[in-house]
C-alpha positions as protocol buffer text, in pm:
chain_id: "A"
residue {
  index: 1
  type: UNK
  ca { x: 2078 y: 8049 z: 4402 }
}
residue {
  index: 2
  type: UNK
  ca { x: 1940 y: 7939 z: 4069 }
}
residue {
  index: 3
  type: UNK
  ca { x: 1987 y: 8192 z: 3791 }
}
residue {
  index: 4
  type: UNK
  ca { x: 1703 y: 8187 z: 3542 }
}
residue {
  index: 5
  type: UNK
  ca { x: 1766 y: 8238 z: 3175 }
}
residue {
  index: 6
  type: UNK
  ca { x: 1526 y: 8532 z: 3202 }
}
residue {
  index: 7
  type: UNK
  ca { x: 1778 y: 8698 z: 3431 }
}
residue {
  index: 8
  type: UNK
  ca { x: 2065 y: 8636 z: 3188 }
}
residue {
  index: 9
  type: UNK
  ca { x: 1898 y: 8770 z: 2870 }
}
residue {
  index: 10
  type: UNK
  ca { x: 1876 y: 9134 z: 2987 }
}
residue {
  index: 11
  type: UNK
  ca { x: 2247 y: 9127 z: 3071 }
}
residue {
  index: 12
  type: UNK
  ca { x: 2336 y: 8983 z: 2731 }
}
residue {
  index: 13
  type: UNK
  ca { x: 2118 y: 9239 z: 2554 }
}
residue {
  index: 14
  type: UNK
  ca { x: 2275 y: 9524 z: 2748 }
}
residue {
  index: 15
  type: UNK
  ca { x: 2623 y: 9398 z: 2656 }
}
residue {
  index: 16
  type: UNK
  ca { x: 2530 y: 9377 z: 2287 }
}
residue {
  index: 17
  type: UNK
  ca { x: 2387 y: 9728 z: 2289 }
}
residue {
  index: 18
  type: UNK
  ca { x: 2695 y: 9863 z: 2464 }
}
residue {
  index: 19
  type: UNK
  ca { x: 2919 y: 9699 z: 2203 }
}
residue {
  index: 20
  type: UNK
  ca { x: 2710 y: 9838 z: 1919 }
}
residue {
  index: 21
  type: UNK
  ca { x: 2719 y: 10184 z: 2073 }
}
residue {
  index: 22
  type: UNK
  ca { x: 3099 y: 10173 z: 2063 }
}
residue {
  index: 23
  type: UNK
  ca { x: 3105 y: 10090 z: 1692 }
}
residue {
  index: 24
  type: UNK
  ca { x: 3170 y: 10394 z: 1473 }
}
residue {
  index: 25
  type: UNK
  ca { x: 2878 y: 10515 z: 1263 }
}
residue {
  index: 26
  type: UNK
  ca { x: 2909 y: 10445 z: 890 }
}
residue {
  index: 27
  type: UNK
  ca { x: 3085 y: 10724 z: 703 }
}
residue {
  index: 28
  type: UNK
  ca { x: 2822 y: 10897 z: 487 }
}
residue {
  index: 29
  type: UNK
  ca { x: 3021 y: 11215 z: 419 }
}
residue {
  index: 30
  type: UNK
  ca { x: 3089 y: 11126 z: 55 }
}
residue {
  index: 31
  type: UNK
  ca { x: 2842 y: 11273 z: -193 }
}
residue {
  index: 32
  type: UNK
  ca { x: 2772 y: 11264 z: -566 }
}
residue {
  index: 33
  type: UNK
  ca { x: 2628 y: 11615 z: -599 }
}
residue {
  index: 34
  type: UNK
  ca { x: 2290 y: 11495 z: -729 }
}
residue {
  index: 35
  type: UNK
  ca { x: 1978 y: 11666 z: -597 }
}
residue {
  index: 36
  type: UNK
  ca { x: 1640 y: 11511 z: -673 }
}
residue {
  index: 37
  type: UNK
  ca { x: 1273 y: 11593 z: -676 }
}
residue {
  index: 38
  type: UNK
  ca { x: 967 y: 11382 z: -739 }
}
residue {
  index: 39
  type: UNK
  ca { x: 739 y: 11440 z: -1035 }
}
residue {
  index: 40
  type: UNK
  ca { x: 439 y: 11211 z: -1040 }
}
residue {
  index: 41
  type: UNK
  ca { x: 594 y: 10870 z: -963 }
}
residue {
  index: 42
  type: UNK
  ca { x: 938 y: 10951 z: -1106 }
}
residue {
  index: 43
  type: UNK
  ca { x: 1254 y: 11073 z: -936 }
}
residue {
  index: 44
  type: UNK
  ca { x: 1412 y: 11344 z: -1152 }
}
residue {
  index: 45
  type: UNK
  ca { x: 1748 y: 11517 z: -1122 }
}
residue {
  index: 46
  type: UNK
  ca { x: 1673 y: 11864 z: -991 }
}
residue {
  index: 47
  type: UNK
  ca { x: 2024 y: 12007 z: -972 }
}
residue {
  index: 48
  type: UNK
  ca { x: 2388 y: 11904 z: -1018 }
}
residue {
  index: 49
  type: UNK
  ca { x: 2614 y: 12078 z: -767 }
}
residue {
  index: 50
  type: UNK
  ca { x: 2909 y: 12265 z: -914 }
}
residue {
  index: 51
  type: UNK
  ca { x: 3247 y: 12085 z: -885 }
}
residue {
  index: 52
  type: UNK
  ca { x: 3078 y: 11757 z: -788 }
}
residue {
  index: 53
  type: UNK
  ca { x: 3133 y: 11405 z: -925 }
}
residue {
  index: 54
  type: UNK
  ca { x: 2791 y: 11411 z: -1093 }
}
residue {
  index: 55
  type: UNK
  ca { x: 2848 y: 11749 z: -1260 }
}
residue {
  index: 56
  type: UNK
  ca { x: 3205 y: 11670 z: -1364 }
}
residue {
  index: 57
  type: UNK
  ca { x: 3109 y: 11335 z: -1518 }
}
residue {
  index: 58
  type: UNK
  ca { x: 2935 y: 11507 z: -1808 }
}
residue {
  index: 59
  type: UNK
  ca { x: 2699 y: 11208 z: -1830 }
}
residue {
  index: 60
  type: UNK
  ca { x: 2404 y: 11342 z: -1633 }
}
residue {
  index: 61
  type: UNK
  ca { x: 2159 y: 11623 z: -1702 }
}
residue {
  index: 62
  type: UNK
  ca { x: 1900 y: 11812 z: -1504 }
}
residue {
  index: 63
  type: UNK
  ca { x: 1568 y: 11648 z: -1585 }
}
residue {
  index: 64
  type: UNK
  ca { x: 1706 y: 11295 z: -1621 }
}
residue {
  index: 65
  type: UNK
  ca { x: 1492 y: 11030 z: -1454 }
}
residue {
  index: 66
  type: UNK
  ca { x: 1677 y: 10824 z: -1195 }
}
residue {
  index: 67
  type: UNK
  ca { x: 1600 y: 10457 z: -1256 }
}
residue {
  index: 68
  type: UNK
  ca { x: 1835 y: 10271 z: -1020 }
}
residue {
  index: 69
  type: UNK
  ca { x: 2136 y: 10303 z: -791 }
}
residue {
  index: 70
  type: UNK
  ca { x: 2402 y: 10032 z: -775 }
}
residue {
  index: 71
  type: UNK
  ca { x: 2666 y: 10002 z: -506 }
}
residue {
  index: 72
  type: UNK
  ca { x: 2971 y: 9786 z: -573 }
}
residue {
  index: 73
  type: UNK
  ca { x: 2905 y: 9435 z: -440 }
}
residue {
  index: 74
  type: UNK
  ca { x: 2544 y: 9517 z: -352 }
}
residue {
  index: 75
  type: UNK
  ca { x: 2216 y: 9439 z: -532 }
}
residue {
  index: 76
  type: UNK
  ca { x: 2093 y: 9702 z: -771 }
}
residue {
  index: 77
  type: UNK
  ca { x: 1831 y: 9923 z: -604 }
}
residue {
  index: 78
  type: UNK
  ca { x: 1542 y: 10015 z: -833 }
}
residue {
  index: 79
  type: UNK
  ca { x: 1394 y: 10360 z: -767 }
}
residue {
  index: 80
  type: UNK
  ca { x: 1032 y: 10266 z: -831 }
}
residue {
  index: 81
  type: UNK
  ca { x: 838 y: 10347 z: -515 }
}
residue {
  index: 82
  type: UNK
  ca { x: 1140 y: 10511 z: -348 }
}
residue {
  index: 83
  type: UNK
  ca { x: 1117 y: 10854 z: -186 }
}
residue {
  index: 84
  type: UNK
  ca { x: 1365 y: 11136 z: -246 }
}
residue {
  index: 85
  type: UNK
  ca { x: 1517 y: 11081 z: 100 }
}
residue {
  index: 86
  type: UNK
  ca { x: 1561 y: 10708 z: 38 }
}
residue {
  index: 87
  type: UNK
  ca { x: 1737 y: 10772 z: -292 }
}
residue {
  index: 88
  type: UNK
  ca { x: 1965 y: 11040 z: -145 }
}
residue {
  index: 89
  type: UNK
  ca { x: 2058 y: 10802 z: 136 }
}
residue {
  index: 90
  type: UNK
  ca { x: 2166 y: 10542 z: -120 }
}
residue {
  index: 91
  type: UNK
  ca { x: 2372 y: 10801 z: -307 }
}
residue {
  index: 92
  type: UNK
  ca { x: 2572 y: 10892 z: 6 }
}
residue {
  index: 93
  type: UNK
  ca { x: 2867 y: 10688 z: 129 }
}
residue {
  index: 94
  type: UNK
  ca { x: 3237 y: 10696 z: 221 }
}
residue {
  index: 95
  type: UNK
  ca { x: 3450 y: 10940 z: 20 }
}
residue {
  index: 96
  type: UNK
  ca { x: 3639 y: 10752 z: -252 }
}
residue {
  index: 97
  type: UNK
  ca { x: 3375 y: 10479 z: -283 }
}
residue {
  index: 98
  type: UNK
  ca { x: 3202 y: 10418 z: -614 }
}
residue {
  index: 99
  type: UNK
  ca { x: 2833 y: 10418 z: -696 }
}
residue {
  index: 100
  type: UNK
  ca { x: 2665 y: 10370 z: -1033 }
}
residue {
  index: 101
  type: UNK
  ca { x: 2351 y: 10562 z: -1120 }
}
residue {
  index: 102
  type: UNK
  ca { x: 2120 y: 10449 z: -1399 }
}
residue {
  index: 103
  type: UNK
  ca { x: 1916 y: 10718 z: -1571 }
}
residue {
  index: 104
  type: UNK
  ca { x: 1729 y: 10779 z: -1890 }
}
residue {
  index: 105
  type: UNK
  ca { x: 1580 y: 11057 z: -2099 }
}
residue {
  index: 106
  type: UNK
  ca { x: 1415 y: 11094 z: -2437 }
}
residue {
  index: 107
  type: UNK
  ca { x: 1255 y: 10754 z: -2393 }
}
residue {
  index: 108
  type: UNK
  ca { x: 1584 y: 10592 z: -2495 }
}
residue {
  index: 109
  type: UNK
  ca { x: 1759 y: 10298 z: -2335 }
}
residue {
  index: 110
  type: UNK
  ca { x: 1898 y: 10361 z: -1988 }
}
residue {
  index: 111
  type: UNK
  ca { x: 2251 y: 10492 z: -1959 }
}
residue {
  index: 112
  type: UNK
  ca { x: 2483 y: 10463 z: -1660 }
}
residue {
  index: 113
  type: UNK
  ca { x: 2733 y: 10687 z: -1487 }
}
residue {
  index: 114
  type: UNK
  ca { x: 2989 y: 10549 z: -1241 }
}
residue {
  index: 115
  type: UNK
  ca { x: 3066 y: 10817 z: -983 }
}
residue {
  index: 116
  type: UNK
  ca { x: 3332 y: 10833 z: -714 }
}
residue {
  index: 117
  type: UNK
  ca { x: 3190 y: 10998 z: -405 }
}
residue {
  index: 118
  type: UNK
  ca { x: 3378 y: 11291 z: -259 }
}
residue {
  index: 119
  type: UNK
  ca { x: 3347 y: 11556 z: 9 }
}
residue {
  index: 120
  type: UNK
  ca { x: 3202 y: 11848 z: -182 }
}
residue {
  index: 121
  type: UNK
  ca { x: 3405 y: 12167 z: -175 }
}
residue {
  index: 122
  type: UNK
  ca { x: 3099 y: 12372 z: -262 }
}
residue {
  index: 123
  type: UNK
  ca { x: 2768 y: 12318 z: -96 }
}
residue {
  index: 124
  type: UNK
  ca { x: 2428 y: 12393 z: -243 }
}
residue {
  index: 125
  type: UNK
  ca { x: 2367 y: 12766 z: -233 }
}
residue {
  index: 126
  type: UNK
  ca { x: 2019 y: 12907 z: -174 }
}
residue {
  index: 127
  type: UNK
  ca { x: 2035 y: 13077 z: -514 }
}
residue {
  index: 128
  type: UNK
  ca { x: 2087 y: 12740 z: -682 }
}
residue {
  index: 129
  type: UNK
  ca { x: 1739 y: 12623 z: -586 }
}
residue {
  index: 130
  type: UNK
  ca { x: 1530 y: 12940 z: -592 }
}
residue {
  index: 131
  type: UNK
  ca { x: 1304 y: 12990 z: -893 }
}
residue {
  index: 132
  type: UNK
  ca { x: 1376 y: 13290 z: -1113 }
}
residue {
  index: 133
  type: UNK
  ca { x: 1170 y: 13588 z: -1006 }
}
residue {
  index: 134
  type: UNK
  ca { x: 990 y: 13817 z: -1247 }
}
residue {
  index: 135
  type: UNK
  ca { x: 1225 y: 14094 z: -1352 }
}
residue {
  index: 136
  type: UNK
  ca { x: 1533 y: 13870 z: -1330 }
}
residue {
  index: 137
  type: UNK
  ca { x: 1789 y: 13883 z: -1609 }
}
residue {
  index: 138
  type: UNK
  ca { x: 1826 y: 13552 z: -1792 }
}
residue {
  index: 139
  type: UNK
  ca { x: 2184 y: 13417 z: -1783 }
}
residue {
  index: 140
  type: UNK
  ca { x: 2343 y: 13347 z: -2120 }
}
residue {
  index: 141
  type: UNK
  ca { x: 2401 y: 12993 z: -2247 }
}
residue {
  index: 142
  type: UNK
  ca { x: 2462 y: 12814 z: -2578 }
}
residue {
  index: 143
  type: UNK
  ca { x: 2198 y: 12640 z: -2790 }
}
residue {
  index: 144
  type: UNK
  ca { x: 2210 y: 12437 z: -3110 }
}
residue {
  index: 145
  type: UNK
  ca { x: 1951 y: 12493 z: -3382 }
}
residue {
  index: 146
  type: UNK
  ca { x: 1788 y: 12156 z: -3456 }
}
residue {
  index: 147
  type: UNK
  ca { x: 1723 y: 12257 z: -3817 }
}
residue {
  index: 148
  type: UNK
  ca { x: 2052 y: 12401 z: -3941 }
}
residue {
  index: 149
  type: UNK
  ca { x: 2287 y: 12276 z: -3665 }
}
residue {
  index: 150
  type: UNK
  ca { x: 2423 y: 12624 z: -3594 }
}
residue {
  index: 151
  type: UNK
  ca { x: 2529 y: 12718 z: -3242 }
}
residue {
  index: 152
  type: UNK
  ca { x: 2347 y: 13019 z: -3095 }
}
residue {
  index: 153
  type: UNK
  ca { x: 2376 y: 13218 z: -2775 }
}
residue {
  index: 154
  type: UNK
  ca { x: 2065 y: 13296 z: -2575 }
}
residue {
  index: 155
  type: UNK
  ca { x: 2180 y: 13656 z: -2541 }
}
residue {
  index: 156
  type: UNK
  ca { x: 2139 y: 13696 z: -2919 }
}
residue {
  index: 157
  type: UNK
  ca { x: 1760 y: 13682 z: -2872 }
}
residue {
  index: 158
  type: UNK
  ca { x: 1760 y: 14018 z: -2699 }
}
residue {
  index: 159
  type: UNK
  ca { x: 1604 y: 14307 z: -2888 }
}
residue {
  index: 160
  type: UNK
  ca { x: 1256 y: 14159 z: -2917 }
}
residue {
  index: 161
  type: UNK
  ca { x: 1019 y: 13982 z: -2676 }
}
residue {
  index: 162
  type: UNK
  ca { x: 1018 y: 13602 z: -2697 }
}
residue {
  index: 163
  type: UNK
  ca { x: 841 y: 13304 z: -2547 }
}
residue {
  index: 164
  type: UNK
  ca { x: 1072 y: 13022 z: -2445 }
}
residue {
  index: 165
  type: UNK
  ca { x: 936 y: 12672 z: -2391 }
}
residue {
  index: 166
  type: UNK
  ca { x: 1150 y: 12399 z: -2236 }
}
residue {
  index: 167
  type: UNK
  ca { x: 1036 y: 12046 z: -2308 }
}
residue {
  index: 168
  type: UNK
  ca { x: 1160 y: 11688 z: -2348 }
}
residue {
  index: 169
  type: UNK
  ca { x: 1037 y: 11411 z: -2575 }
}
residue {
  index: 170
  type: UNK
  ca { x: 1051 y: 11158 z: -2290 }
}
residue {
  index: 171
  type: UNK
  ca { x: 798 y: 11362 z: -2089 }
}
residue {
  index: 172
  type: UNK
  ca { x: 430 y: 11297 z: -2183 }
}
residue {
  index: 173
  type: UNK
  ca { x: 317 y: 11636 z: -2056 }
}
residue {
  index: 174
  type: UNK
  ca { x: 584 y: 11808 z: -2266 }
}
residue {
  index: 175
  type: UNK
  ca { x: 471 y: 11626 z: -2576 }
}
residue {
  index: 176
  type: UNK
  ca { x: 108 y: 11721 z: -2514 }
}
residue {
  index: 177
  type: UNK
  ca { x: 197 y: 12087 z: -2451 }
}
residue {
  index: 178
  type: UNK
  ca { x: 407 y: 12107 z: -2766 }
}
residue {
  index: 179
  type: UNK
  ca { x: 125 y: 11959 z: -2975 }
}
residue {
  index: 180
  type: UNK
  ca { x: -120 y: 12214 z: -2830 }
}
residue {
  index: 181
  type: UNK
  ca { x: 116 y: 12506 z: -2895 }
}
residue {
  index: 182
  type: UNK
  ca { x: 167 y: 12389 z: -3250 }
}
residue {
  index: 183
  type: UNK
  ca { x: -211 y: 12390 z: -3304 }
}
residue {
  index: 184
  type: UNK
  ca { x: -234 y: 12744 z: -3162 }
}
residue {
  index: 185
  type: UNK
  ca { x: 59 y: 12880 z: -3363 }
}
residue {
  index: 186
  type: UNK
  ca { x: -143 y: 12969 z: -3679 }
}
residue {
  index: 187
  type: UNK
  ca { x: -329 y: 13224 z: -3462 }
}
residue {
  index: 188
  type: UNK
  ca { x: -2 y: 13419 z: -3434 }
}
residue {
  index: 189
  type: UNK
  ca { x: 110 y: 13655 z: -3714 }
}
residue {
  index: 190
  type: UNK
  ca { x: 367 y: 13477 z: -3932 }
}
residue {
  index: 191
  type: UNK
  ca { x: 645 y: 13721 z: -3843 }
}
residue {
  index: 192
  type: UNK
  ca { x: 579 y: 13656 z: -3472 }
}
residue {
  index: 193
  type: UNK
  ca { x: 582 y: 13276 z: -3487 }
}
residue {
  index: 194
  type: UNK
  ca { x: 966 y: 13242 z: -3485 }
}
residue {
  index: 195
  type: UNK
  ca { x: 967 y: 13426 z: -3152 }
}
residue {
  index: 196
  type: UNK
  ca { x: 824 y: 13113 z: -2993 }
}
residue {
  index: 197
  type: UNK
  ca { x: 1145 y: 12934 z: -2901 }
}
residue {
  index: 198
  type: UNK
  ca { x: 1111 y: 12564 z: -2821 }
}
residue {
  index: 199
  type: UNK
  ca { x: 1423 y: 12438 z: -2642 }
}
residue {
  index: 200
  type: UNK
  ca { x: 1458 y: 12063 z: -2612 }
}
residue {
  index: 201
  type: UNK
  ca { x: 1635 y: 11914 z: -2309 }
}
residue {
  index: 202
  type: UNK
  ca { x: 1667 y: 11552 z: -2424 }
}
residue {
  index: 203
  type: UNK
  ca { x: 2006 y: 11398 z: -2358 }
}
residue {
  index: 204
  type: UNK
  ca { x: 2056 y: 11292 z: -2720 }
}
residue {
  index: 205
  type: UNK
  ca { x: 2046 y: 11576 z: -2972 }
}
residue {
  index: 206
  type: UNK
  ca { x: 1998 y: 11339 z: -3269 }
}
residue {
  index: 207
  type: UNK
  ca { x: 1693 y: 11177 z: -3108 }
}
residue {
  index: 208
  type: UNK
  ca { x: 1547 y: 11520 z: -3037 }
}
residue {
  index: 209
  type: UNK
  ca { x: 1591 y: 11616 z: -3404 }
}
residue {
  index: 210
  type: UNK
  ca { x: 1428 y: 11292 z: -3521 }
}
residue {
  index: 211
  type: UNK
  ca { x: 1130 y: 11351 z: -3293 }
}
residue {
  index: 212
  type: UNK
  ca { x: 1076 y: 11709 z: -3412 }
}
residue {
  index: 213
  type: UNK
  ca { x: 1122 y: 11616 z: -3778 }
}
residue {
  index: 214
  type: UNK
  ca { x: 870 y: 11333 z: -3752 }
}
residue {
  index: 215
  type: UNK
  ca { x: 603 y: 11581 z: -3633 }
}
residue {
  index: 216
  type: UNK
  ca { x: 659 y: 11832 z: -3914 }
}
residue {
  index: 217
  type: UNK
  ca { x: 648 y: 12116 z: -3663 }
}
residue {
  index: 218
  type: UNK
  ca { x: 702 y: 12450 z: -3833 }
}
residue {
  index: 219
  type: UNK
  ca { x: 669 y: 12816 z: -3743 }
}
residue {
  index: 220
  type: UNK
  ca { x: 838 y: 12818 z: -3405 }
}
residue {
  index: 221
  type: UNK
  ca { x: 1216 y: 12781 z: -3369 }
}
residue {
  index: 222
  type: UNK
  ca { x: 1347 y: 12449 z: -3242 }
}
residue {
  index: 223
  type: UNK
  ca { x: 1672 y: 12438 z: -3048 }
}
residue {
  index: 224
  type: UNK
  ca { x: 1851 y: 12191 z: -2826 }
}
residue {
  index: 225
  type: UNK
  ca { x: 2068 y: 12245 z: -2524 }
}
residue {
  index: 226
  type: UNK
  ca { x: 2200 y: 12058 z: -2223 }
}
residue {
  index: 227
  type: UNK
  ca { x: 2150 y: 12094 z: -1850 }
}
residue {
  index: 228
  type: UNK
  ca { x: 2323 y: 12433 z: -1846 }
}
residue {
  index: 229
  type: UNK
  ca { x: 2003 y: 12598 z: -1968 }
}
residue {
  index: 230
  type: UNK
  ca { x: 1783 y: 12417 z: -1718 }
}
residue {
  index: 231
  type: UNK
  ca { x: 2005 y: 12549 z: -1441 }
}
residue {
  index: 232
  type: UNK
  ca { x: 2007 y: 12901 z: -1588 }
}
residue {
  index: 233
  type: UNK
  ca { x: 1627 y: 12906 z: -1574 }
}
residue {
  index: 234
  type: UNK
  ca { x: 1618 y: 12695 z: -1254 }
}
residue {
  index: 235
  type: UNK
  ca { x: 1362 y: 12463 z: -1408 }
}
residue {
  index: 236
  type: UNK
  ca { x: 1193 y: 12224 z: -1166 }
}
residue {
  index: 237
  type: UNK
  ca { x: 923 y: 12071 z: -1386 }
}
residue {
  index: 238
  type: UNK
  ca { x: 855 y: 12018 z: -1753 }
}
residue {
  index: 239
  type: UNK
  ca { x: 716 y: 12163 z: -1965 }
}
residue {
  index: 240
  type: UNK
  ca { x: 813 y: 12515 z: -1857 }
}
residue {
  index: 241
  type: UNK
  ca { x: 723 y: 12840 z: -2031 }
}
residue {
  index: 242
  type: UNK
  ca { x: 884 y: 13185 z: -1997 }
}
residue {
  index: 243
  type: UNK
  ca { x: 786 y: 13524 z: -2140 }
}
residue {
  index: 244
  type: UNK
  ca { x: 1100 y: 13735 z: -2179 }
}
residue {
  index: 245
  type: UNK
  ca { x: 1104 y: 14100 z: -2280 }
}
residue {
  index: 246
  type: UNK
  ca { x: 1331 y: 14273 z: -2532 }
}
residue {
  index: 247
  type: UNK
  ca { x: 1585 y: 14349 z: -2258 }
}
residue {
  index: 248
  type: UNK
  ca { x: 1624 y: 13983 z: -2164 }
}
residue {
  index: 249
  type: UNK
  ca { x: 1422 y: 14015 z: -1843 }
}
residue {
  index: 250
  type: UNK
  ca { x: 1175 y: 13753 z: -1726 }
}
residue {
  index: 251
  type: UNK
  ca { x: 820 y: 13888 z: -1722 }
}
residue {
  index: 252
  type: UNK
  ca { x: 613 y: 13576 z: -1656 }
}
residue {
  index: 253
  type: UNK
  ca { x: 660 y: 13200 z: -1623 }
}
residue {
  index: 254
  type: UNK
  ca { x: 439 y: 12894 z: -1592 }
}
residue {
  index: 255
  type: UNK
  ca { x: 256 y: 12634 z: -1795 }
}
residue {
  index: 256
  type: UNK
  ca { x: 339 y: 12727 z: -2157 }
}
residue {
  index: 257
  type: UNK
  ca { x: -13 y: 12646 z: -2278 }
}
residue {
  index: 258
  type: UNK
  ca { x: -168 y: 12881 z: -2021 }
}
residue {
  index: 259
  type: UNK
  ca { x: 63 y: 13179 z: -2082 }
}
residue {
  index: 260
  type: UNK
  ca { x: -86 y: 13452 z: -2302 }
}
residue {
  index: 261
  type: UNK
  ca { x: 206 y: 13451 z: -2544 }
}
residue {
  index: 262
  type: UNK
  ca { x: 11 y: 13603 z: -2834 }
}
residue {
  index: 263
  type: UNK
  ca { x: -72 y: 13923 z: -2643 }
}
residue {
  index: 264
  type: UNK
  ca { x: 278 y: 13945 z: -2501 }
}
residue {
  index: 265
  type: UNK
  ca { x: 453 y: 13902 z: -2836 }
}
residue {
  index: 266
  type: UNK
  ca { x: 224 y: 14124 z: -3044 }
}
residue {
  index: 267
  type: UNK
  ca { x: 187 y: 14420 z: -2804 }
}
residue {
  index: 268
  type: UNK
  ca { x: 396 y: 14729 z: -2899 }
}
residue {
  index: 269
  type: UNK
  ca { x: 503 y: 14740 z: -2536 }
}
residue {
  index: 270
  type: UNK
  ca { x: 467 y: 14386 z: -2394 }
}
residue {
  index: 271
  type: UNK
  ca { x: 280 y: 14386 z: -2061 }
}
residue {
  index: 272
  type: UNK
  ca { x: 492 y: 14342 z: -1751 }
}
């Protein structure tokens, strides 16, 4: 009997598939601890898991834009056009393997962090990703005054209502919101203006100071802090505004330009 090649091919294909089925799946249990979200066309760091390589590196901040991912011995993968799932897939790999992430903030040159993947001992808790609800107490964190360089604690603001605005110089929408708020500030009584607290989240404190100084922004207080504050407020997008009462409780949040800060700050008993 003559055996046609068309009879042989199915057998070969079946053998190849059987062999492939026996091969172990690639180990993807190693993680960096970076969580991402998409804002416009950019992939931004949404959260750094506690006790993770990304968090422990001290080189990454919430709000950093992810530019590229580079695996040892592999071509650099640019993030332009990539989805969150595609980027997270590239960040995963065998525990103990290395991956380099390229990020930037404040419009400065890209910086890199080489991370060694590990099996995370602490997963992402629901509370890590939920937005702060109205009535929530604001966790304490440290801030540096961009004008006098003094370190402050957020808890020291208690005793009077304040508006807190988180922004970054690398973010066009933040810059536009800050310019609008600065134009509105003369409408506030002079003794109320310092209760508008602008907290910068740029990676480089010196660059943040240069940017603020070049705009001659007065009236409101200008401070700088790191990703700790972004996590305390569970910020997902910039700019972000928060109205906080004298007891340190969140009363309203949203677009800082749209919040009625003047009424809130000047009322004898700020509206809830």
